[in-house]
């Protein structure tokens, strides 16, 4: 099992199963910090040759829905970590 931590004063992350995939909801509180970082994450996955690995949806009020294929879950978390959206990743 993988756990992660992030600064709750910057955003709220909700994660749940979506059939065989993972679904994340990012509720952004600090737009100036988190939105540019989320754009970098999106650009990273948009630039690879696999179109269905990570799919982003923008919603009103700085809320973002991200569907992640199960086999890209760890890759996604690592890119979030690289872009300082999450602060810590831990195997338990």
C-alpha positions in Angstrom: 0.0 0.0 0.0 1.2 3.5 -0.9 0.4 6.5 1.2 1.2 10.2 0.6 1.0 13.5 2.4 0.4 17.0 1.1 -0.2 20.4 2.5 -3.9 20.7 3.2 -3.6 24.5 3.3 -2.8 24.4 -0.5 -5.4 21.8 -1.7 -7.6 18.9 -0.8 -7.1 15.6 -2.6 -9.8 13.0 -2.7 -9.0 9.6 -4.1 -11.3 6.7 -4.9 -11.5 3.6 -7.1 -13.1 4.1 -10.5 -13.7 0.6 -11.9 -10.1 -0.6 -12.6 -8.7 2.9 -12.4 -8.1 5.5 -9.7 -9.9 8.8 -9.6 -8.5 11.9 -8.0 -10.3 15.1 -7.2 -8.0 18.1 -6.6 -9.7 21.0 -4.8 -7.3 23.8 -5.1 -7.0 26.4 -2.4 -3.8 28.1 -3.4 -4.3 28.7 -7.1 -0.9 30.5 -7.7 1.1 27.5 -6.4 -1.0 24.4 -7.3 -2.5 25.2 -10.7 0.9 25.8 -12.5 2.2 22.6 -10.9 -0.9 20.6 -12.1 -0.4 22.0 -15.6 3.1 20.6 -15.5 1.8 17.2 -14.5 -0.8 17.3 -17.3 1.9 18.4 -19.8 4.1 15.5 -18.7 1.4 12.9 -19.3 0.0 14.6 -22.5 3.5 14.5 -24.0 3.8 10.7 -23.8 2.5 8.3 -26.4 -0.1 6.7 -24.2 -3.3 8.7 -24.4 -5.3 6.8 -21.8 -2.8 6.7 -19.0 -3.9 9.8 -17.2 -7.0 11.9 -18.2 -7.6 15.4 -16.8 -10.9 17.2 -16.5 -11.3 20.8 -15.3 -14.3 21.9 -13.3 -15.5 25.2 -11.9 -14.0 26.7 -8.8 -10.5 25.3 -9.3 -11.5 21.7 -9.0 -9.8 19.1 -11.2 -10.7 15.5 -11.8 -8.0 13.1 -12.9 -8.6 9.5 -14.0 -5.4 7.4 -13.7 -5.0 3.9 -15.1 -4.1 1.5 -12.4 -0.8 0.6 -14.0 0.2 4.3 -14.0 -0.8 5.0 -10.4 2.8 5.1 -9.0 4.1 7.0 -12.0 1.3 9.6 -11.4 2.2 9.9 -7.7 5.9 10.4 -8.5 5.1 13.1 -11.0 2.9 14.8 -8.3 5.9 14.5 -5.9 8.3 15.9 -8.5 6.1 18.9 -9.0 5.7 19.4 -5.2 2.0 18.8 -5.1 2.5 16.0 -2.6 5.2 16.2 -0.1 5.9 12.6 0.9 5.3 9.1 -0.6 5.6 6.1 1.6 5.2 2.3 1.2 3.3 0.6 4.0 
